[in-house]
Every structure is written in C-alpha cells, then in structure tokens.
Coordinates of C-alpha atoms and ligand atoms in Angstrom, one line a residue:
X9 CA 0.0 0.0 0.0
X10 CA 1.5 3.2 -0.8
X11 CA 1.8 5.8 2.1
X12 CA -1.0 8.8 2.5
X13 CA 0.7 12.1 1.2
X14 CA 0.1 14.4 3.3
X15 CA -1.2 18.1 3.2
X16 CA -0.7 21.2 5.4
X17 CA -3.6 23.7 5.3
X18 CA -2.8 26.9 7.6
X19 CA -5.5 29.5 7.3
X20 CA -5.8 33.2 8.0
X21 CA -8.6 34.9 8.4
X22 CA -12.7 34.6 8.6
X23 CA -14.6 31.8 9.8
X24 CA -15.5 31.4 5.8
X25 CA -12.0 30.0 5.2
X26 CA -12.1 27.9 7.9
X27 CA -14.8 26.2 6.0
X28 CA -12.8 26.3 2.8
X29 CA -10.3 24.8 4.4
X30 CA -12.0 21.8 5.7
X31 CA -13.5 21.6 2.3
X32 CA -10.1 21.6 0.4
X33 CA -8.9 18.8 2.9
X34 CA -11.8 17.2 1.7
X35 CA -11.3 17.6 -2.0
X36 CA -8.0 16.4 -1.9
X37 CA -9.0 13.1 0.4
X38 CA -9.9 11.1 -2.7
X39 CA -6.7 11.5 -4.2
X40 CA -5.2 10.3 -1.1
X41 CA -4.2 13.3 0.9
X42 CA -4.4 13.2 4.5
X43 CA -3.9 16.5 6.9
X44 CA -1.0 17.1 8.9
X45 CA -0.3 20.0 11.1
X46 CA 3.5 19.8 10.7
X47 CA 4.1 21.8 7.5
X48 CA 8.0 19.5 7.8
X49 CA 6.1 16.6 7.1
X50 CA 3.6 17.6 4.2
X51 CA 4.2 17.3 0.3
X52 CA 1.5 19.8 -0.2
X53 CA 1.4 22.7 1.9
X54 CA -1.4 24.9 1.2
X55 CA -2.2 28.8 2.6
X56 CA -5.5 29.9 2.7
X57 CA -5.3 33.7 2.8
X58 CA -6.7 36.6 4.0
X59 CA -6.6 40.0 2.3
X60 CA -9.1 41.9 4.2
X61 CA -6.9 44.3 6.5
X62 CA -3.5 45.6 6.9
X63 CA -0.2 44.2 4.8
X64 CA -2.4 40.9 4.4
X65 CA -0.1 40.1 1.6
X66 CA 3.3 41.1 3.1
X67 CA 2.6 38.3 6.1
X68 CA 1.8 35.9 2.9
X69 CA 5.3 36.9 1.0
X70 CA 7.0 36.6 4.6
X71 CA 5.2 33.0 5.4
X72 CA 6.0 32.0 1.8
X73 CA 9.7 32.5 2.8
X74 CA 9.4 30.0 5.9
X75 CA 7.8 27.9 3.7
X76 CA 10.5 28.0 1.1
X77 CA 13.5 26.9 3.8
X78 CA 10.8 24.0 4.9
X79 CA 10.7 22.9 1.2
X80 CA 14.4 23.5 0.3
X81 CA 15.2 21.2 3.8
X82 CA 13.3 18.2 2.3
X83 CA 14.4 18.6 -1.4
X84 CA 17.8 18.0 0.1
X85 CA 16.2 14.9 1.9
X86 CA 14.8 14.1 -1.7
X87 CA 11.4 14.8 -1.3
X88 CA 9.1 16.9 -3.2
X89 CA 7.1 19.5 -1.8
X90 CA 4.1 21.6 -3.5
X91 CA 3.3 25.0 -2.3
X92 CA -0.5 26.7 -3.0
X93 CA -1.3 29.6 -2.2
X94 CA -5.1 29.8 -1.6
X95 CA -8.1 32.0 -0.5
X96 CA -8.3 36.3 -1.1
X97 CA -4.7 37.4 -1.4
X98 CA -4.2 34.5 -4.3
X99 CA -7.2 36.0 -6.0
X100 CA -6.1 39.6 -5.4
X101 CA -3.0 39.3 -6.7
X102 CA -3.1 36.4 -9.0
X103 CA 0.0 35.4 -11.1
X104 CA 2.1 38.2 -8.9
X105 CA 2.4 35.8 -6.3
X106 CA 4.0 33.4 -8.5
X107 CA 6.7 35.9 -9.9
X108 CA 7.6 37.6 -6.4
X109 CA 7.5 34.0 -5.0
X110 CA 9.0 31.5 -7.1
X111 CA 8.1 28.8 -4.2
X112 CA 4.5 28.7 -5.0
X113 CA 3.6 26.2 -7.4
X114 CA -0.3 26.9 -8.1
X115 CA -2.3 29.9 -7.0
X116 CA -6.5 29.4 -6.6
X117 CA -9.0 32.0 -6.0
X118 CA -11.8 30.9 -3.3
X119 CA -14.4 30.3 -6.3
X120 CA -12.5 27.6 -7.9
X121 CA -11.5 24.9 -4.5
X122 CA -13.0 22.5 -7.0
X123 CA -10.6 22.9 -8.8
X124 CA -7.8 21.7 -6.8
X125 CA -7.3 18.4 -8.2
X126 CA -7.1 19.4 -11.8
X127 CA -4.7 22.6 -11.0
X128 CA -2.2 19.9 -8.4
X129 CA -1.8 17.7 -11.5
X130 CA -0.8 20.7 -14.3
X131 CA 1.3 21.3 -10.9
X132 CA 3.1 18.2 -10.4
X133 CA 4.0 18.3 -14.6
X134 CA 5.8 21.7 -13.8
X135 CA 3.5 24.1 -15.2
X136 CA 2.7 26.8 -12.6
X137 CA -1.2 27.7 -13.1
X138 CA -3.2 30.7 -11.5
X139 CA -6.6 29.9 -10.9
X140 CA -8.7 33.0 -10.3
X141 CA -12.1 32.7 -12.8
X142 CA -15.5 32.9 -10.5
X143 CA -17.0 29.9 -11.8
X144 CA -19.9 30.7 -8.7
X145 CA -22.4 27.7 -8.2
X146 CA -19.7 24.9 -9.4
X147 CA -17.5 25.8 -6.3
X148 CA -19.8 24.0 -4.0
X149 CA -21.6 21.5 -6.5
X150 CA -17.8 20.5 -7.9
X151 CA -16.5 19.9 -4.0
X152 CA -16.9 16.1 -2.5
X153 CA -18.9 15.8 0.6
X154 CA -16.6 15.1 3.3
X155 CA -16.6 11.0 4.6
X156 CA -18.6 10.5 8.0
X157 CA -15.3 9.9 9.5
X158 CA -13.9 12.9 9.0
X159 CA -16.8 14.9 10.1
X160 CA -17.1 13.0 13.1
X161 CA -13.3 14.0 13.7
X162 CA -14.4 18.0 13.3
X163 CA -16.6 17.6 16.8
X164 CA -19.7 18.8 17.6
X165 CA -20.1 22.4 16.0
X166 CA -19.6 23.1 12.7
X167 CA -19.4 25.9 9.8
X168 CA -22.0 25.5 7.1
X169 CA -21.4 28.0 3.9
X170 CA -24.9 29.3 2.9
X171 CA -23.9 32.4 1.0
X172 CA -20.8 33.6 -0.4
X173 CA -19.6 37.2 -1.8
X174 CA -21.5 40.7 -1.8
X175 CA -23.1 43.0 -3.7
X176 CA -22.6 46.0 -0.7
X177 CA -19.7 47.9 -2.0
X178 CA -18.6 49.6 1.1
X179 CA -16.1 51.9 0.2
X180 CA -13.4 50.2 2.5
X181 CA -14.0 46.8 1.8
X182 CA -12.2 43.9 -0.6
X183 CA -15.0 41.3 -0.2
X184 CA -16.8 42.3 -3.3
X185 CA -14.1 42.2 -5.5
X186 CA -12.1 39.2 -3.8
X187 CA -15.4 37.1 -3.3
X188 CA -17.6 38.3 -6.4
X189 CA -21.2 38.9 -6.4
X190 CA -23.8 37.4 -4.4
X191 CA -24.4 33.9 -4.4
X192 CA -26.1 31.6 -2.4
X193 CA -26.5 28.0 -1.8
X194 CA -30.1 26.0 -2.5
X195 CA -32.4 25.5 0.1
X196 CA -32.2 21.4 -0.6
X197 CA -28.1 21.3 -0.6
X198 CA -27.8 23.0 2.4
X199 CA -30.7 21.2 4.2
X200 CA -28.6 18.1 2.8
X201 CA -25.5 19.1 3.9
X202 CA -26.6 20.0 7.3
X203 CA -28.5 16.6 8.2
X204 CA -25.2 14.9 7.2
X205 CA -23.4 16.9 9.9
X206 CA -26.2 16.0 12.5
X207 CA -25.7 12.4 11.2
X208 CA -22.3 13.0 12.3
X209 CA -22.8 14.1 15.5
X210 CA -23.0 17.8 14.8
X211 CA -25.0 19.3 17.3
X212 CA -24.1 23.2 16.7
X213 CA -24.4 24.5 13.3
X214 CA -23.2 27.8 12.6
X215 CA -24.6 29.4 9.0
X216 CA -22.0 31.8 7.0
X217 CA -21.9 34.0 4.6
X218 CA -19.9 37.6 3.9
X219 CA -23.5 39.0 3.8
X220 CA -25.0 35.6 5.1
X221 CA -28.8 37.3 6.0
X222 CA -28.9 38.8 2.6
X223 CA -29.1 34.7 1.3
X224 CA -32.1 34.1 -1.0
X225 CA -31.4 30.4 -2.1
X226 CA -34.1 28.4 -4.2
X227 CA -36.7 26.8 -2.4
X228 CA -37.8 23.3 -2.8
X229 CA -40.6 25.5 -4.4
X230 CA -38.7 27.0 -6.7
X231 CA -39.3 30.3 -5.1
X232 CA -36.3 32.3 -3.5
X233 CA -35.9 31.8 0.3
X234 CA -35.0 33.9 2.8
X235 CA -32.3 33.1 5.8
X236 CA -35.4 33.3 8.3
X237 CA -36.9 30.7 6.5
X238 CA -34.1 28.9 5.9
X239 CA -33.9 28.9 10.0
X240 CA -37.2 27.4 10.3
X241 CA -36.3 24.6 8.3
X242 CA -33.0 23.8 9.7
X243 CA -34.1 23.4 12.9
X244 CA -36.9 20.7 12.4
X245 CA -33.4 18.7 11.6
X246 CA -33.5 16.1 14.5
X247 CA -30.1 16.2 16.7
X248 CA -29.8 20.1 15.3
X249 CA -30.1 21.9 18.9
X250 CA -28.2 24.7 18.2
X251 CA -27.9 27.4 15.1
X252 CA -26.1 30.5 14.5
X253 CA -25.8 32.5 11.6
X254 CA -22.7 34.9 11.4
X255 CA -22.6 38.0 9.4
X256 CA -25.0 39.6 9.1
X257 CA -25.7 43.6 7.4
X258 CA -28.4 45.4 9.3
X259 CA -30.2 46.2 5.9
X260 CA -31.0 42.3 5.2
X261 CA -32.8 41.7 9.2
X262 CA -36.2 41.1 7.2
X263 CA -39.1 40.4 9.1
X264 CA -38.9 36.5 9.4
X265 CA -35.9 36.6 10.5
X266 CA -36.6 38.6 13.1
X267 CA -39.1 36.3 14.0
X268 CA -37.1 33.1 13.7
X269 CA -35.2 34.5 16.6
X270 CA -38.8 34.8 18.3
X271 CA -40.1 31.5 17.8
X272 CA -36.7 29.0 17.2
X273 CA -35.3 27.6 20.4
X274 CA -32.5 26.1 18.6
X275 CA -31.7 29.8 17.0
X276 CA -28.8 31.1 19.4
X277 CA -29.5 34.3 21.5
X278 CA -26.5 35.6 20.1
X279 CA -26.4 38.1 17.1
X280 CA -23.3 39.7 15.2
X281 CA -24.5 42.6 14.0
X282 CA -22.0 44.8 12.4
X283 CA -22.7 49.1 12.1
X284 CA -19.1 50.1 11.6
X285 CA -19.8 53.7 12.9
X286 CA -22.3 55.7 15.0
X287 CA -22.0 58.6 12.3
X288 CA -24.0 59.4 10.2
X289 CA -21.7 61.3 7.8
X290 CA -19.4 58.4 8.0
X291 CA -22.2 55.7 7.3
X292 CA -22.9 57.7 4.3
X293 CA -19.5 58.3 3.4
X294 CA -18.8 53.8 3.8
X295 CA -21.5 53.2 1.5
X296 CA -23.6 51.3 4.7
X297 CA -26.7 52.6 3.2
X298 CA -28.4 53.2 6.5
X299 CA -28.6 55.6 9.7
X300 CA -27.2 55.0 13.4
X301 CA -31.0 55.9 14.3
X302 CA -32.1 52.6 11.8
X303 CA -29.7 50.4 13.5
X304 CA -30.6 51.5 17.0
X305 CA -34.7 50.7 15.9
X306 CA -33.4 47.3 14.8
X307 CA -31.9 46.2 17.7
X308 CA -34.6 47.4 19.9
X309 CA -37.3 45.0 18.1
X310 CA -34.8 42.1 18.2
X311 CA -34.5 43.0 21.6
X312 CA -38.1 43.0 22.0
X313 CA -38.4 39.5 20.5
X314 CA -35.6 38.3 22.1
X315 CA -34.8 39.8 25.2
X316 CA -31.7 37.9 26.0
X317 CA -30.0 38.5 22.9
X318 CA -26.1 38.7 23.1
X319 CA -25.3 41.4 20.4
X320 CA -22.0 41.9 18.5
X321 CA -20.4 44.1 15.8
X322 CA -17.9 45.3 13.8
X323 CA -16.2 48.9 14.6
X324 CA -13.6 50.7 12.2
X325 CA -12.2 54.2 14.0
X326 CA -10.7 56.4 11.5
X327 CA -12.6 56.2 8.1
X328 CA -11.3 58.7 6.1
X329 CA -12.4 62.2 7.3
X330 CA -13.8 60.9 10.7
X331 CA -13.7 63.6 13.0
X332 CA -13.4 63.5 17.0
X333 CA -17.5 64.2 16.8
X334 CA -17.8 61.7 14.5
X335 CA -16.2 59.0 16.7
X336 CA -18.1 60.3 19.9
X337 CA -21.4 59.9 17.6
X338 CA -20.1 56.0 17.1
X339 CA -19.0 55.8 21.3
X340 CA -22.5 57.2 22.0
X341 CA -24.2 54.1 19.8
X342 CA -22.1 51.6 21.5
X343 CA -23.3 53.3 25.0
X344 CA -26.9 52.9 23.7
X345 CA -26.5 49.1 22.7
X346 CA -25.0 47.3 24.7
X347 CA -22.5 44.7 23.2
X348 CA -21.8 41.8 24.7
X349 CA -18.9 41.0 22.2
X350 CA -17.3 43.2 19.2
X351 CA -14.9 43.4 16.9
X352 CA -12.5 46.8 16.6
X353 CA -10.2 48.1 13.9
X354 CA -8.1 51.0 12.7
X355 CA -9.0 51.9 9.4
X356 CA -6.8 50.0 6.9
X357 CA -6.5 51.3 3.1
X358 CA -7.3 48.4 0.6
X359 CA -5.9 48.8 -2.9
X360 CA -8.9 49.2 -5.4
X361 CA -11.5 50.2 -2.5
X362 CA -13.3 54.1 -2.9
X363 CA -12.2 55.0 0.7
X364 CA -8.7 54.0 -0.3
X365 CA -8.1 56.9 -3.2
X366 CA -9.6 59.5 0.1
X367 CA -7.4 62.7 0.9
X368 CA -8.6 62.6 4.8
X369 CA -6.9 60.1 5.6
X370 CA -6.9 60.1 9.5
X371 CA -3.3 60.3 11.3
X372 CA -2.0 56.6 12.5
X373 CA -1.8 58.0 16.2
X374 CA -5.0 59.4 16.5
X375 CA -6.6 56.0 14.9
X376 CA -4.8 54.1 17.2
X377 CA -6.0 56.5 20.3
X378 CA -9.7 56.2 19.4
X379 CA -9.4 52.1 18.9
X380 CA -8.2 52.2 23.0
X381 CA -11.2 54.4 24.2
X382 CA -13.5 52.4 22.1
X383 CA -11.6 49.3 23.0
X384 CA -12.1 50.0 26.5
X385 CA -15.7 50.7 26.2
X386 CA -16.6 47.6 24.5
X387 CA -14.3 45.4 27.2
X388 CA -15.6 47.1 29.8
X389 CA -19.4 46.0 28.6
X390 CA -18.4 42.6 27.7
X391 CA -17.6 42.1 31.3
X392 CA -20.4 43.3 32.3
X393 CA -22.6 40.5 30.4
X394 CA -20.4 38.5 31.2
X395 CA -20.7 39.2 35.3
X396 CA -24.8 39.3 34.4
X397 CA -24.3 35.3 34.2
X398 CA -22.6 34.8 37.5
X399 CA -24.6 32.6 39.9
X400 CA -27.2 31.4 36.6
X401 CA -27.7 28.4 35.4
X402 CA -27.4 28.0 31.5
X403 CA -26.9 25.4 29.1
X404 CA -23.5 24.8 27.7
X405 CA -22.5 22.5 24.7
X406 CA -19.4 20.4 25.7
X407 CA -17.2 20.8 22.8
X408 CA -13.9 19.3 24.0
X409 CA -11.3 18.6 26.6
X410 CA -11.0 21.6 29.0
X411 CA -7.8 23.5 30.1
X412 CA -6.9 21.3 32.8
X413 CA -7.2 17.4 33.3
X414 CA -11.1 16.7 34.5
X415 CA -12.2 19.8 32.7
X416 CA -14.3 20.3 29.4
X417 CA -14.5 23.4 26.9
X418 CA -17.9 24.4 25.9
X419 CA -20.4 27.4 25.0
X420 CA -22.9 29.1 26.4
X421 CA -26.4 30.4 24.4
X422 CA -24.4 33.8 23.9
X423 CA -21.5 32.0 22.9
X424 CA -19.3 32.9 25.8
X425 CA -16.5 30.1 26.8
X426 CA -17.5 27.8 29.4
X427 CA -15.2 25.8 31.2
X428 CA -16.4 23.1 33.6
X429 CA -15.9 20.1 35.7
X430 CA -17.1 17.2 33.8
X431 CA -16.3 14.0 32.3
X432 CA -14.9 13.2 28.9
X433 CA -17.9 11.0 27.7
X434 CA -19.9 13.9 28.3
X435 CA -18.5 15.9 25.2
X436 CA -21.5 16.9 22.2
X437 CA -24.1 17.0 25.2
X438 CA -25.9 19.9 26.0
X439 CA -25.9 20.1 30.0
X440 CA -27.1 22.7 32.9
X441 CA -24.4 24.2 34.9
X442 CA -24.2 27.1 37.2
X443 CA -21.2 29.7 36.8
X444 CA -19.5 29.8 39.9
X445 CA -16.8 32.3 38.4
X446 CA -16.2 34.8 35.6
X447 CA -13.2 35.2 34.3
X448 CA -11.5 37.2 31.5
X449 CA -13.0 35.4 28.7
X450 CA -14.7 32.5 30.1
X451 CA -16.9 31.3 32.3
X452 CA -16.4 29.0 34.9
X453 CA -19.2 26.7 35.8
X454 CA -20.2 23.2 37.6
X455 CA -23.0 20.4 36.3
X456 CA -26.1 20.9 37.6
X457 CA -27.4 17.7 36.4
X458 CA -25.2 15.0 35.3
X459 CA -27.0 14.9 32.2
X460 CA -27.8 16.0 28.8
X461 CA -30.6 18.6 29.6
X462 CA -33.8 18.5 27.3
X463 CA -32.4 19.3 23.5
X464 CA -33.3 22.8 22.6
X465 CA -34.5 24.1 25.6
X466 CA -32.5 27.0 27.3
X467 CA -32.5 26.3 31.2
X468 CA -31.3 29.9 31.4
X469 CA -33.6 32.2 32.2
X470 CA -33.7 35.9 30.0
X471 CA -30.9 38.0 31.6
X472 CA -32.3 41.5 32.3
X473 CA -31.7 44.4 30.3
X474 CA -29.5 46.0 32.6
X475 CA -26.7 43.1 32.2
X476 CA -27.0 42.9 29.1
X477 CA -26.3 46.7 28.3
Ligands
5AD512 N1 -10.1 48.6 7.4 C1 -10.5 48.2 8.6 N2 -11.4 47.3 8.9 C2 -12.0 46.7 7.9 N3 -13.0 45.7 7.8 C3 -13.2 45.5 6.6 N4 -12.5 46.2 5.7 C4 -11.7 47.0 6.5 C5 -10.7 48.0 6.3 N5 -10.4 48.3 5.1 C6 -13.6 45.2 9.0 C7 -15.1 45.6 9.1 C8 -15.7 44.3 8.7 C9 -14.8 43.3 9.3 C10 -14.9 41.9 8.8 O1 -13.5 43.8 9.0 O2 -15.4 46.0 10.4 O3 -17.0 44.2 9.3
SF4_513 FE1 -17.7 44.2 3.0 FE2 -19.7 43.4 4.7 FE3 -19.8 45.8 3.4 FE4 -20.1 43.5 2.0 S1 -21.5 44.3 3.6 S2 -18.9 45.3 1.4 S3 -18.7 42.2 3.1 S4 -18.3 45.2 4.9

C-alpha cells in the first residue's frame, strides 16, 4: 500500500476559510491526501489567505519564505514538496504571487476549490497555473462531501457556507471584489448538507456567509428563500439543537428573520451585528446605506423579541475624514446598545476600494488613540454580560477537553467560553451548569445535572436588560 501524502492547510482569516479549508482537505482526500499540522512533514502545503486588513499580503510573502526553507530542507532529503497559495490574497493578486515567490507552485481564488485536483496535476507536470475565474455555483456542487469519518473528527459544532460574496460595495471593503457577487447555496443542498453533519454528530451549526442574512437560495418550491426561512427549516433537523448565523448587514434583518429568533429555540441568543460607525456622515460616506438611528430601531425589536440577545459588531475608527465628533457619535451608539462581544479596527486602506483613493486620511496616532477608548468601552461592557451570568444556570454544549485534566470546553447560548468540571464521555451533550466564576474570557461553571438537559430548551432564564447593556 502506498503511504497517505500528506497536506498542510494553515488559514488566515474569517470563519468562511475555515470552511474552505475543511473543504479543500476534503477535496483532496480522494486522491489520497491526508492533513497534517507539521508543515516539515507535508508534500503539499497549502495557505488559505486573508486580504481583508493591513499588509495581508506582506505576512503571505514573509510565510511564503518559511515555507521555502521548509521545502528547500526536504528537497535535500529528496522529497518533493508543493506550495499553494489559496483564498483572497491569491485572487487579489493572481499570477504576482508566483513571480515575487518563485516557491509557490499553483495559486487558486476561493471560487475555484473545486478545482484543486485538476490545477495539483498541471502542478506536479511543472506548469505553474493561476486559478482566479468565479466559476460561482460549481465551487460547491464540484467539492466532494466530506466522509462520516472525518466529520465525526471535526466535533460537535460546525461551519456550514450558505452564501458567499457581496453586492454592498462599502467603500473600504475587498470582499466584493475578492469574493464576487452574491451567491447563495439551494435551500435542498444545504438542508442536505446540514443533516449529514447532525448524522455525524453535529450538534451546533453555525450558517455563513460575507452578507449571510442577505441569502435568498431556491426553495424546494422553486421560489427564493430567505435566511429566516431557511432557519425554520434547519431546525426541524432532529439532533440540530443549536444554530447561528454569522454576518449579518443590518439592511438584510427582514421580518422572518426577526421572528425566527422569536419563535426557534434552537436559533442562538446571540447576534453579530456589524454598524461600523455611529455617524451618520461616515455611514454615508462607507456606502452602509443606513442611519445609526435605523440600526438602533433594529436592535430594539430584536431585543423585544428576544430579550436575552447577546449582540456583537464590527467597529472601524478612522474612516477617512472621521472627526473627534464623528467618533463620539459611534461611542454614544455603542453606549446605547450594549455589546456583549465586538470586533475593533483601525481603518486599513485596501488597494482598489473608494475610501482608499480618500485625501482625509486620518493620522495613525489618533486612529490608534480612538481604537483604545473604544476598545475600552466595549471590554468594559463585555464584562459586564459576562458578570450578568454569574450565579445562573445555562446550558452549555461540551465541545472538548478543558484546560486542565477533568475539565471540558464548551459554549454558552451567547456563545461565551464555558469551562467546567465534567467528564470526557460527556462531550456533544448539551448540560445545565451554574457559573461559579467569571473570568477574563470564560466562564467558569459546575453540572447541575449529570445529564444531557432536554435538547433545545435553554435552562437559562432571559438576563435583564441592565446586564446585558
Ligand atoms: N479597514 C479596517 N477594517 C475593515 N474591515 C473590513 N475592511 C476593513 C478595512 N479596510 C472590518 C469591518 C468588517 C470586518 C470583517 O473587518 O469591520 O465588518
Ligand atoms: Fe464588505 Fe460586509 Fe460591506 Fe459587504 S457588507 S462590502 S462584506 S463590509
């Protein structure tokens, strides 16, 4: 029997190549690639890229040149080692990446994984090919699904692709060029693809997409569904107890959806909503195509249908011409919400993007000065959800072995960290425990029952508004 090769995926970036990732590994399975995670040991090394902030492709050129000593070590030990460069950076810059770095042998855009087998062979005969075309639906139809095996080796919670690319166009953003246009998934492939998961042993499924509630995937019925409806339908998938849907633009919440998180038990309390500014003039100014007053009206009627909800969002301090009253309008907003998780960044100039070509650009120190106070802010309310649980009992998904011996990793409802006392045969239930402690990032908690609680039901009671602002 000849020995597996053996393939070393690293991957930068969103939770999106994290699924393209586990979808190239299982791609290349039938032609008999298994994963490794020592890069020393693989004879295909692939990097999944990310090209969506700051010198995204210098820290590929730079990782290209570790990966060029790793090859030139086991050349010398006379084996043979192919380098691909994968994901938004490889379709950003295309055949460049092959003429500033020699090393790479075949470059593929994130519409054409399927691909992969075709471009390794034109590889392996020396050619060096650049795959970059959007060839849209065939990515996913072209792409194996993965073997029960090595699903059930993924665990308990899993990424499911629903939607890719975006039609947005805000002006400091790469995804609609680097991803293409709107696309998403049919209603019957994804509703096929997610009861394979739960007949792994999936119990979490987490829905994505760059613009994931704008999805409008043919219906059984032919018709176009919504991601509300798409909800409804997921969760009538037996052993399905938990979903999520991550990200979302607040111009696509539509109406069902809004009630999906009213009437779906399995739909997570949990809700990353990104606004990017509290400014008006800078909402404008990013193309958002709606006002910190509509965002604040949307998160009041999900709040009103779901009281617990854990909200979280995307900031960027320093658009071009942001002003200090602009970035006290975007503090005030966070003030009014309430985040109970959020994401921060300092305005980062993509080639090709509007905001990019900008003449107010905003001075390095004084972006870096507003990310701290806003930074400070949003910790400062994430701790204070986070102390809301203390004493509570909630449900938490065991995921996987804890920290420490005895102890197991989980999530709660609001997708906070859980770790707890509990046994390993215990992992993919969902169990009650009460938090005895908070600490920085996770909570701490002890079995309440030493059983799986009732599937889909939260034990935990709505937190109150105060803790959750
Ligand atoms: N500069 C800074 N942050 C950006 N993001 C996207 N593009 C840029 C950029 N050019 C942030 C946005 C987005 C998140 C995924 O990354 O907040 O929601
Ligand atoms: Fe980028 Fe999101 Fe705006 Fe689309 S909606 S352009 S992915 S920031």
């Amino acid at each position: 029997m000849t020995k597996p090769a053996k393939v070393f995926i690293k991957t930068y970036g969103c939770q999106m190549n994290v699924y393209d990732s586990e979808r190239m590994s299982d791609a290349l399975a039938p032609a008999g690639f298994e994963e490794t995670d020592d890069m020393a040991a693989a004879d295909l090394v692939v990097l999944n890229t990310c090209h969506i902030r700051e010198k995204a492709a210098e820290k590929v050129y730079s990782e290209l040149g570790r990966v060029r000593t790793v090859k030139e070590a086991r050349e010398r030990d006379g084996k043979k080692t192919l380098v691909a460069v994968a994901g938004c950076v490889a379709q950003a810059e295309g055949a460049e990446i092959v003429r500033r770095a020699p090393v790479v042998d075949l470059v593929v855009g994130p519409q054409s994984y399927h691909r992969l087998g075709d471009l390794l062979d034109s590889a392996r005969a020396g050619a060096k090919p650049v795959e970059t075309e959007f060839f849209a639906e065939e990515k996913f139809k072209g792409l194996p699904a993965g073997r029960e095996s090595r699903l059930r080796a993924r665990g308990v919670t899993a990424f499911l692709t629903v939607q890719e690319g975006c039609d947005k166009f805000c002006t400091f953003c790469v995804v609609p060029y680097t991803r293409g246009a709107e696309l998403s998934r049919s209603v019957d492939e994804i509703v096929a693809e997610a009861e394979r998961l739960a007949d792994a042993g999936v119990r979490e499924v987490t829905l994505l997409g760059q613009n994931v509630n704008a999805f409008h995937g043919a219906g059984p019925d032919g018709k176009p569904w919504g991601l509300g409806r798409l909800l409804y339908r997921l969760a009538d998938i037996p052993g399905l107890d938990r979903l999520r849907y991550t990200t979302s633009h607040p111009r696509d919440m539509d109406e069902e959806l809004i009630a999906a998180h009213r009437d779906l038990p399995a739909l997570m309390p949990y809700l990353h909503l990104p606004v990017q500014s509290g400014s008006d003039r800078i909402l404008k100014a990013m193309n958002r195509r709606h006002k910190a007053a509509d965002y604040l009206r949307l998160v009041e009627r999900i709040k009103e249908v779901r009281p617990d909800i854990a909200l979280s969002g995307d900031f960027i301090v320093g658009f071009p011409g942001e002003t200090d009253a602009d970035f006290d309008d975007t503090m005030r907003l966070i003030e009014t919400v309430g985040y109970a998780q959020a994401f921060s960044f300092k305005y980062s100039p993509r080639p090709g993007t509007p905001a990019a070509d900008l003449e107010t650009q905003v001075d390095e120190a004084v972006k870096a000065e507003r990310l701290a106070r806003l930074q400070a802010l949003l910790t400062e309310q994430q701790k204070a959800f986070n102390a809301g649980c203390q004493g509570r009992t909630i449900d938490v998904l065991l995921e996987r072995p804890g920290r420490k011996p005895g102890q197991l990793a989980g999530r709660s409802p609001w997708l906070q960290p859980v770790q707890i006392d509990a046994p390993a045969e215990l992992i993919g239930e969902i169990v009650a425990a009460r938090v005895d402690a908070i600490g920085s990032n996770s909570l701490f908690a002890s079995l309440v029952e030493p059983r799986a609680s009732v599937s889909g039901i939260p034990h935990a009671a709505p937190l109150p508004a105060e803790s959750v602002a």
